[in-house]
């Protein structure tokens, strides 16, 4: 391990800088930070190749590379003074040390999919620690485990597992370009969540670098910190370098289908029934529903030529011959027949359910830039009591409004093993009693203040409309669908537990208190912080 300044020196210097930072211009911060970085790196030539300042011609392309939400890519958004793309543990340790020494915040980025851009945006002078070079996957097929570094994407992980065995997989998100660093830190659900739980439920060890620059595994970090990082949200406790995960058994053949139903085809009744079925049916089935506006085929019959389309999209961990009777028994109204279904390998189902064109090969999962980037805002809810048909009928006209164009609503079922895991097993608390998670998204394609206003108003109106139908006291939300509307920490200085609870209890319910206690022990002075980081109970200063 490289020689680090003593923790006390770092902290005192950092506090000093926090008092004087307004008087120091950002170029001084940057120069001092860089000097520190090169001084403490045992090979300053090697680290200099991994550091990008605004003068570097690659700065913009490195910054933009994994930005998913272009809402946070515009020129008006604050940019990092420096981007560091470490290749070694010591590079991360030095970055943490020098940022503290020179009063800079660190934003940690793995896959860059944070819905509110918190891995690459800050209002105070900051650097980005971009883990894109931490990309190793070590698989142990015999033991059904893998060590996966934070910069690996889900697509790379799924692909690599599938090359070793047709019968192994991992239970995590749907979008292949998501980074495991942020995803597992916030929970991570996907099409196998009802059978195997969240990605974070399947973590058995981890490597983290803490605020003191120490490299810790599960044993060294202790069970409290190990609990906190599995679902407590990224960027509050340290830099996760890698996760050790449990692989899961997948059958050689799985079955998928996508059934589109419009309002004219009874979509409202089907969705209403779906609420009673999807979280109770055999745990090998995940039927999710995607709702969006579509053209109506019944043109001319009425003035209205649009409708709402509900896509019933399914993964079944088994063959079609088992699926059909299960569906006939539990959800005959959907009218599923064998011809609607396709059998394939699990890895092919990952490709299919992401929405690649039919026949696309699994190699497509290795493309780190494939997610169609646009500008968006997302909000989430959990539903515990089925919404009456009339409740859904109140939503449909909203899709006809200007803001509802390109908007989507997703309904994703829980139940299965999720009902059997206690709310406090890991920080993610949305377990027994949650029928499904729903999230809403609005999209637009060009920066434009007026359009943004219309879109944001629309999604906030829908969110407000949904209030009587979703979880309450608290109205819960999913940390990986970060939503700054639900509350933020103070921009500068200390945020009390009470203030942070406004958003924290929505994401974590009673687990928020324990998260704050862990934070107070591992990062008492609140170095790792952002708009929705867990607060320290002991720090009033904040650096
Ligand atoms: P990013 O790098 O932006 O990090 C997210 C947060 O974690 C930031 O606060 C960041 O600082 C922190 N962080 C990142 N790496 C860290 C590390 N190594 N150590 C400590 N902190 C770290 N979710 C889901 O559960 N199921 C799904 O199917 C999907 N689908 C989906 C599709 C699309 C298109 C998007 C944009 C997002 C999703 N998500 C999702 C949400 C996704 O799981 C969530 O945004 C993750 O936090 C993204 O992790 P990244 O590493 O990609 O993001």
XYZ file of C-alpha atoms and ligand atoms in Angstrom:
596
model
C 0.000 0.000 0.000
C 1.362 3.474 -0.771
C 2.445 5.773 2.037
C -0.598 7.795 3.010
C -0.658 10.981 5.033
C -1.961 10.383 8.492
C -5.746 10.555 8.604
C -5.673 13.394 11.117
C -3.439 15.531 8.944
C -5.712 14.961 6.001
C -8.807 15.864 7.954
C -7.338 18.981 9.522
C -6.025 20.162 6.198
C -9.348 19.464 4.577
C -11.263 21.360 7.235
C -8.873 24.275 6.806
C -9.525 24.196 3.104
C -13.260 24.136 3.611
C -13.030 27.445 5.470
C -10.793 29.028 2.883
C -12.076 27.398 -0.268
C -14.228 30.303 -1.334
C -11.125 32.451 -1.408
C -9.148 30.026 -3.512
C -9.899 29.813 -7.190
C -10.513 26.448 -8.769
C -7.233 26.428 -10.686
C -5.336 26.494 -7.376
C -7.431 23.571 -6.157
C -6.655 21.747 -9.356
C -2.897 22.474 -9.347
C -2.506 21.488 -5.725
C -4.567 18.375 -6.216
C -2.522 17.297 -9.236
C 0.726 17.972 -7.465
C -0.449 15.847 -4.553
C -1.535 13.086 -6.928
C 1.851 12.933 -8.616
C 3.774 13.243 -5.346
C 1.997 10.376 -3.645
C 1.816 8.073 -6.659
C 4.679 5.624 -6.590
C 4.860 5.892 -10.353
C 3.839 9.401 -11.339
C 4.309 8.698 -15.048
C 1.857 5.854 -14.936
C -0.852 7.873 -13.162
C -0.336 10.961 -15.347
C -1.608 8.938 -18.318
C -4.849 8.277 -16.467
C -5.568 11.868 -15.496
C -7.609 14.244 -17.659
C -7.843 17.969 -17.048
C -9.879 20.409 -19.141
C -6.721 21.102 -21.193
C -6.536 17.505 -22.285
C -8.030 16.857 -25.724
C -9.676 13.637 -24.477
C -11.313 15.291 -21.425
C -14.722 15.740 -23.067
C -14.906 12.328 -24.644
C -13.892 10.629 -21.379
C -16.480 12.684 -19.486
C -19.272 12.033 -21.996
C -18.490 8.351 -22.561
C -20.773 6.877 -19.899
C -23.122 9.807 -19.325
C -26.517 8.207 -19.910
C -28.843 11.065 -19.113
C -27.957 13.905 -21.475
C -29.895 16.248 -19.190
C -26.653 16.398 -17.209
C -24.270 16.726 -20.144
C -25.054 20.247 -21.282
C -22.575 23.140 -21.132
C -24.449 24.764 -18.256
C -23.847 21.766 -15.975
C -20.758 22.045 -13.721
C -17.852 19.949 -14.907
C -15.115 18.161 -12.923
C -11.726 19.837 -12.539
C -10.050 16.518 -13.179
C -11.113 13.027 -14.247
C -9.025 10.141 -12.951
C -9.408 6.720 -14.565
C -7.438 4.519 -12.152
C -5.918 1.212 -13.143
C -4.532 0.275 -9.750
C -5.828 0.318 -6.196
C -3.117 2.810 -5.261
C -4.474 5.303 -7.817
C -7.834 5.252 -6.023
C -6.198 5.595 -2.627
C -4.135 8.566 -3.786
C -7.179 10.241 -5.304
C -9.100 9.904 -2.028
C -6.172 11.247 -0.018
C -5.433 14.193 -2.297
C -9.101 15.175 -2.665
C -9.408 15.402 1.100
C -6.125 17.256 1.323
C -7.217 19.877 -1.152
C -10.885 20.355 -0.336
C -12.291 18.678 -3.410
C -15.285 16.395 -3.562
C -15.015 13.049 -5.309
C -17.729 11.698 -7.574
C -17.387 7.962 -8.116
C -18.528 6.643 -11.470
C -18.816 3.037 -12.630
C -21.428 2.760 -15.398
C -22.676 6.376 -15.365
C -26.389 5.394 -15.284
C -27.367 7.477 -12.253
C -30.730 8.976 -13.253
C -29.798 12.333 -11.691
C -26.192 12.317 -12.879
C -24.758 12.239 -9.344
C -21.711 10.224 -10.416
C -20.403 13.046 -12.587
C -22.027 16.334 -11.467
C -21.502 18.471 -8.377
C -22.101 22.101 -7.497
C -18.814 22.362 -5.595
C -15.287 21.868 -7.027
C -14.879 18.147 -7.668
C -13.006 15.369 -9.399
C -14.409 12.231 -10.990
C -13.001 8.861 -10.076
C -14.071 6.883 -13.119
C -13.708 3.122 -12.673
C -14.037 2.288 -16.330
C -10.625 0.518 -16.271
C -11.624 -1.726 -13.373
C -13.063 -4.354 -15.652
C -11.916 -7.764 -14.491
C -14.231 -10.724 -13.941
C -12.879 -13.841 -12.216
C -15.325 -16.727 -12.495
C -15.284 -19.890 -10.421
C -17.754 -22.157 -12.167
C -17.263 -24.993 -9.669
C -18.083 -22.821 -6.693
C -20.635 -20.778 -8.662
C -19.084 -17.480 -7.602
C -17.349 -14.571 -9.298
C -15.261 -11.551 -8.327
C -16.440 -8.667 -10.475
C -14.782 -5.254 -10.569
C -16.980 -2.173 -10.357
C -16.422 -0.894 -13.896
C -17.768 -4.115 -15.421
C -21.156 -3.701 -17.081
C -24.048 -6.095 -16.547
C -23.842 -7.042 -20.235
C -20.171 -7.985 -19.906
C -20.896 -9.982 -16.760
C -23.862 -11.869 -18.232
C -21.941 -12.587 -21.432
C -18.840 -13.854 -19.644
C -20.877 -16.141 -17.376
C -22.746 -17.550 -20.362
C -19.497 -18.409 -22.154
C -18.536 -20.651 -19.237
C -21.865 -22.352 -18.675
C -25.346 -22.407 -20.189
C -26.729 -23.131 -16.708
C -25.317 -20.216 -14.772
C -26.542 -16.649 -14.618
C -26.761 -13.660 -12.299
C -29.847 -11.953 -10.933
C -29.557 -8.240 -11.762
C -30.878 -5.462 -14.019
C -32.134 -5.507 -17.566
C -30.012 -2.816 -19.233
C -26.605 -4.234 -20.267
C -24.649 -0.965 -20.022
C -25.300 -0.451 -16.292
C -22.136 -0.630 -14.159
C -22.059 -3.166 -11.327
C -20.472 -0.539 -9.040
C -23.557 1.651 -8.723
C -26.147 -1.012 -9.526
C -25.345 -3.474 -6.753
C -24.751 -0.598 -4.308
C -28.431 0.323 -4.702
C -29.988 -3.166 -4.844
C -30.416 -4.150 -8.493
C -33.540 -5.971 -9.651
C -34.224 -7.695 -12.945
C -36.104 -10.507 -14.615
C -35.019 -13.163 -12.109
C -35.744 -11.112 -8.971
C -38.766 -13.235 -7.932
C -36.693 -16.409 -8.000
C -33.282 -15.219 -6.756
C -33.738 -11.755 -5.262
C -31.739 -8.625 -5.970
C -28.156 -8.435 -7.163
C -27.271 -7.140 -3.677
C -28.925 -10.202 -2.085
C -26.383 -12.303 -3.963
C -23.188 -10.591 -2.769
C -20.948 -12.630 -0.496
C -17.864 -10.423 -0.195
C -16.604 -7.063 -1.422
C -13.493 -4.917 -1.648
C -13.840 -1.288 -0.648
C -11.448 1.606 -0.162
C -12.546 3.686 2.774
C -12.041 7.336 3.637
C -8.684 6.537 5.230
C -7.534 4.936 2.003
C -7.630 1.440 3.455
C -8.339 -1.508 1.162
C -10.840 -3.707 3.030
C -12.547 -7.009 2.360
C -15.669 -8.243 4.160
C -13.773 -9.483 7.169
C -11.722 -6.312 7.496
C -14.644 -3.911 6.968
C -16.920 -5.752 9.409
C -20.531 -6.842 9.034
C -22.081 -3.386 9.573
C -20.281 -1.780 6.648
C -20.756 -4.922 4.563
C -24.494 -4.658 5.303
C -24.599 -0.955 4.369
C -22.937 -1.215 0.978
C -25.369 -3.897 -0.259
C -28.250 -1.629 -1.178
C -27.556 1.493 0.897
C -26.750 3.454 -2.258
C -23.363 4.110 -3.831
C -20.972 6.872 -2.829
C -21.771 7.213 0.902
C -19.264 4.821 2.425
C -16.230 4.554 0.160
C -15.182 3.309 -3.242
C -16.300 -0.236 -4.025
C -13.553 -1.862 -6.051
C -15.198 -5.239 -6.589
C -17.989 -7.546 -5.519
C -17.895 -11.269 -4.930
C -21.217 -12.572 -6.178
C -23.161 -15.814 -6.075
C -24.078 -17.113 -9.515
C -27.475 -18.732 -9.876
C -28.666 -21.839 -11.686
C -30.602 -21.155 -14.876
C -32.249 -23.923 -16.914
C -30.909 -24.763 -20.388
C -34.185 -23.569 -21.889
C -36.155 -20.502 -20.858
C -39.259 -19.039 -22.503
C -40.067 -15.428 -23.375
C -43.017 -13.584 -24.805
C -44.160 -10.027 -25.412
C -47.909 -9.554 -25.791
C -49.127 -6.101 -26.802
C -52.646 -5.101 -25.725
C -54.274 -1.760 -26.399
C -57.104 -0.159 -24.479
C -59.414 -1.420 -27.205
C -58.138 -4.922 -26.482
C -59.113 -4.692 -22.831
C -55.736 -3.522 -21.526
C -57.272 -1.860 -18.450
C -58.979 -5.047 -17.278
C -55.860 -7.086 -18.014
C -53.600 -4.769 -16.040
C -56.091 -4.772 -13.211
C -56.063 -8.574 -13.120
C -52.267 -8.660 -13.559
C -51.930 -6.964 -10.174
C -53.499 -10.001 -8.470
C -51.434 -12.492 -10.442
C -47.917 -11.240 -11.088
C -46.565 -11.271 -7.531
C -48.319 -14.531 -6.578
C -47.691 -16.742 -9.588
C -44.856 -19.321 -9.696
C -41.575 -17.562 -8.844
C -40.013 -18.782 -12.105
C -42.182 -16.259 -13.973
C -41.705 -12.517 -14.170
C -44.426 -10.770 -16.173
C -43.793 -7.054 -16.336
C -45.903 -4.436 -18.056
C -44.715 -1.436 -20.045
C -47.280 1.271 -20.768
C -46.933 3.936 -23.421
C -48.922 5.933 -25.921
C -49.455 4.338 -29.339
C -51.411 4.991 -32.485
C -54.862 3.494 -32.424
C -55.725 1.114 -35.219
C -59.366 2.173 -34.991
C -58.793 5.378 -36.925
C -61.924 7.141 -38.061
C -64.216 5.654 -35.404
C -63.657 8.554 -33.100
C -61.694 11.785 -33.196
C -59.044 10.236 -31.039
C -56.446 8.238 -32.943
C -54.163 7.358 -30.089
C -54.414 4.713 -27.421
C -52.363 3.295 -24.592
C -50.387 0.192 -25.346
C -49.605 -2.291 -22.594
C -46.735 -4.656 -23.368
C -46.860 -7.783 -21.224
C -43.263 -8.952 -21.300
C -42.198 -12.193 -19.692
C -39.288 -14.407 -18.752
C -40.125 -17.933 -17.628
C -37.294 -20.075 -16.287
C -38.443 -23.238 -18.040
C -39.962 -24.571 -21.243
C -43.135 -23.462 -22.994
C -44.969 -26.693 -22.143
C -44.862 -25.777 -18.466
C -45.554 -22.102 -19.015
C -48.819 -22.449 -20.942
C -50.722 -24.415 -18.252
C -49.407 -22.044 -15.574
C -50.697 -19.057 -17.504
C -54.013 -20.730 -18.310
C -54.527 -21.494 -14.662
C -53.498 -18.081 -13.300
C -54.067 -15.550 -16.060
C -56.368 -17.031 -18.736
C -57.622 -13.536 -19.651
C -54.283 -12.775 -21.321
C -55.021 -15.533 -23.844
C -51.429 -16.688 -24.155
C -50.865 -19.453 -26.700
C -47.771 -21.446 -27.574
C -47.261 -19.458 -30.784
C -46.746 -16.255 -28.762
C -43.736 -17.800 -27.004
C -40.118 -18.390 -27.945
C -37.757 -20.811 -26.240
C -34.105 -19.896 -25.992
C -31.056 -19.968 -23.716
C -30.920 -17.630 -20.720
C -28.297 -15.396 -22.363
C -30.452 -15.110 -25.481
C -33.340 -14.053 -23.232
C -31.165 -11.267 -21.795
C -30.582 -10.015 -25.339
C -34.274 -10.350 -26.236
C -35.679 -8.743 -23.087
C -33.406 -5.726 -23.417
C -35.105 -5.102 -26.734
C -32.431 -5.974 -29.273
C -33.760 -6.894 -32.696
C -34.615 -10.597 -33.045
C -31.596 -12.721 -33.850
C -29.042 -10.322 -32.353
C -26.097 -12.292 -30.969
C -25.070 -12.188 -27.290
C -21.846 -10.392 -28.315
C -24.039 -7.273 -28.554
C -24.040 -7.264 -24.748
C -20.373 -6.255 -24.810
C -21.121 -2.930 -26.461
C -20.718 -0.351 -23.706
C -22.288 2.446 -25.702
C -25.440 0.821 -26.970
C -28.041 2.374 -24.666
C -29.917 4.974 -26.684
C -28.911 8.135 -24.859
C -31.530 10.803 -24.428
C -32.766 13.327 -21.891
C -35.051 12.030 -19.195
C -36.532 12.194 -15.731
C -37.629 9.163 -13.740
C -39.670 8.692 -10.561
C -40.604 5.499 -8.731
C -43.253 4.063 -6.409
C -44.250 0.779 -4.811
C -47.795 -0.592 -4.942
C -49.167 -2.641 -2.047
C -52.895 -2.703 -2.814
C -54.203 -3.329 -6.334
C -55.180 -0.101 -8.068
C -58.865 -0.101 -9.128
C -59.656 0.053 -12.829
C -60.915 3.585 -12.406
C -57.489 4.543 -11.053
C -55.813 3.385 -14.266
C -58.503 5.053 -16.356
C -57.485 8.365 -14.829
C -53.935 7.869 -16.129
C -54.735 7.120 -19.760
C -55.784 10.661 -20.840
C -52.461 11.967 -19.472
C -50.611 10.037 -22.176
C -52.426 12.241 -24.714
C -51.028 15.426 -23.241
C -47.894 17.047 -24.684
C -45.721 15.885 -21.806
C -46.997 12.319 -22.182
C -45.492 11.844 -25.624
C -42.557 9.417 -25.266
C -43.513 8.880 -21.629
C -43.543 5.400 -20.148
C -44.849 3.674 -17.090
C -43.391 0.336 -15.985
C -44.986 -2.155 -13.625
C -42.522 -4.719 -12.277
C -43.767 -7.546 -10.017
C -42.183 -8.531 -6.727
C -43.293 -11.430 -4.522
C -41.608 -14.822 -4.731
C -38.362 -14.873 -2.749
C -38.636 -11.096 -2.214
C -41.484 -11.816 0.239
C -39.262 -14.124 2.264
C -36.295 -11.815 2.783
C -36.578 -9.615 5.843
C -36.837 -5.819 5.383
C -33.625 -5.358 7.336
C -31.531 -8.136 5.788
C -29.849 -5.479 3.652
C -30.716 -1.745 3.421
C -33.182 -2.284 0.522
C -36.451 -2.580 2.497
C -39.146 -3.084 -0.157
C -40.036 -6.723 0.529
C -43.171 -8.508 1.836
C -46.367 -6.656 1.055
C -45.112 -4.927 -2.089
C -47.038 -6.291 -5.063
C -44.988 -4.423 -7.589
C -42.663 -1.549 -8.214
C -43.729 1.082 -10.677
C -41.701 3.792 -12.290
C -42.521 6.585 -14.648
C -40.245 8.214 -17.196
C -40.464 11.169 -19.532
C -38.043 11.556 -22.430
C -37.096 14.335 -24.772
C -34.425 14.618 -27.382
C -33.145 18.152 -27.444
C -32.171 20.596 -24.769
C -34.953 23.126 -24.537
C -36.138 24.859 -21.366
C -39.767 24.982 -22.490
C -39.872 21.290 -23.394
C -38.131 20.408 -20.148
C -40.749 22.334 -18.204
C -43.604 20.539 -19.942
C -42.014 17.134 -19.379
C -41.170 17.755 -15.729
C -44.644 19.126 -15.033
C -46.172 16.073 -16.657
C -44.224 13.508 -14.636
C -44.787 15.443 -11.394
C -48.496 15.613 -12.150
C -48.632 11.858 -12.730
C -46.661 11.289 -9.506
C -49.101 13.425 -7.619
C -52.067 11.630 -9.222
C -50.621 8.287 -8.091
C -50.349 9.287 -4.442
C -53.588 7.647 -3.182
C -52.777 4.382 -4.975
C -49.218 3.692 -3.834
C -47.343 2.990 -0.595
C -47.819 5.623 2.068
C -46.309 6.684 5.392
C -43.746 6.688 3.962
C -44.376 6.861 0.242
C -41.419 4.676 -0.717
C -39.001 4.918 -3.644
C -36.078 2.951 -5.074
C -32.618 4.444 -4.532
C -31.336 3.188 -7.891
C -34.099 5.264 -9.500
C -32.679 8.355 -7.901
C -35.128 11.230 -7.746
C -33.890 14.519 -6.308
C -37.497 15.804 -6.128
C -38.071 13.724 -2.996
C -35.501 15.670 -0.958
C -31.815 16.584 -0.904
C -29.067 17.312 1.586
C -27.802 20.826 2.154
C -25.497 21.999 -0.617
C -22.753 22.981 1.780
C -21.923 21.881 5.271
C -23.872 19.791 7.709
C -27.156 18.037 6.950
C -29.001 16.796 10.002
C -30.365 13.270 10.182
C -33.844 14.765 10.404
C -33.429 16.706 7.193
C -31.900 13.762 5.333
C -34.703 11.501 6.585
C -37.099 13.331 4.262
C -35.583 11.403 1.339
C -33.733 8.672 3.270
C -36.760 7.054 4.888
C -38.467 6.857 1.482
C -35.597 4.836 0.073
C -34.681 2.821 3.163
C -37.526 3.002 5.723
C -36.220 2.024 9.191
C -32.875 0.953 7.743
C -31.953 4.602 7.257
C -31.077 4.984 10.935
C -28.690 2.052 10.815
C -27.140 3.410 7.610
C -26.497 6.735 9.373
C -24.909 4.907 12.325
C -22.577 2.999 9.999
C -21.736 6.217 8.181
C -20.892 7.901 11.496
C -18.330 5.215 12.209
C -16.731 4.772 8.804
C -16.857 8.352 7.486
C -17.673 10.575 10.478
C -16.589 13.797 8.772
C -18.784 13.090 5.778
C -16.135 13.167 3.071
C -18.101 10.880 0.745
C -21.160 12.970 0.173
C -23.588 14.151 -2.413
C -27.156 15.424 -2.635
C -28.525 12.119 -1.346
C -25.668 10.563 0.600
C -26.307 9.087 4.039
C -25.523 11.714 6.713
C -23.068 11.251 9.555
C -24.628 11.629 12.989
C -21.460 13.072 14.484
C -20.234 15.600 11.928
C -21.426 19.168 12.128
C -18.588 20.550 10.071
C -18.503 18.572 6.885
C -15.529 19.113 4.675
P -23.142 5.472 -11.762
O -21.733 5.217 -12.161
O -23.819 6.644 -12.338
O -23.320 5.315 -10.253
C -24.562 5.424 -9.573
C -24.314 5.849 -8.118
O -23.461 4.923 -7.468
C -23.609 7.212 -7.999
O -24.006 7.824 -6.799
C -22.157 6.821 -7.917
O -21.343 7.808 -7.325
C -22.219 5.553 -7.096
N -21.145 4.621 -7.445
C -20.855 4.159 -8.680
N -19.831 3.309 -8.622
C -19.457 3.233 -7.337
C -18.435 2.517 -6.667
N -17.611 1.716 -7.327
N -18.292 2.687 -5.323
C -19.137 3.502 -4.650
N -20.127 4.212 -5.241
C -20.293 4.076 -6.576
N -31.885 -0.566 -12.031
C -32.349 -1.799 -11.715
O -32.319 -2.183 -10.536
N -32.849 -2.607 -12.689
C -32.885 -2.251 -13.994
O -33.316 -3.024 -14.841
C -32.406 -0.953 -14.334
N -32.430 -0.511 -15.632
C -31.882 0.714 -15.954
C -31.855 1.125 -17.296
C -31.294 2.356 -17.629
C -31.247 2.784 -19.080
C -30.765 3.195 -16.616
C -30.165 4.532 -16.969
C -30.791 2.783 -15.291
C -31.353 1.544 -14.951
N -31.377 1.110 -13.625
C -31.885 -0.134 -13.324
C -30.857 1.965 -12.548
C -29.410 1.603 -12.221
O -29.374 0.384 -11.499
C -28.792 2.707 -11.338
O -28.799 3.909 -12.023
C -27.380 2.335 -10.892
O -27.031 3.108 -9.783
C -26.388 2.560 -12.002
O -25.104 2.149 -11.652
P -23.883 2.704 -12.534
O -22.629 2.199 -11.948
O -24.150 2.438 -13.962
O -24.071 4.254 -12.353
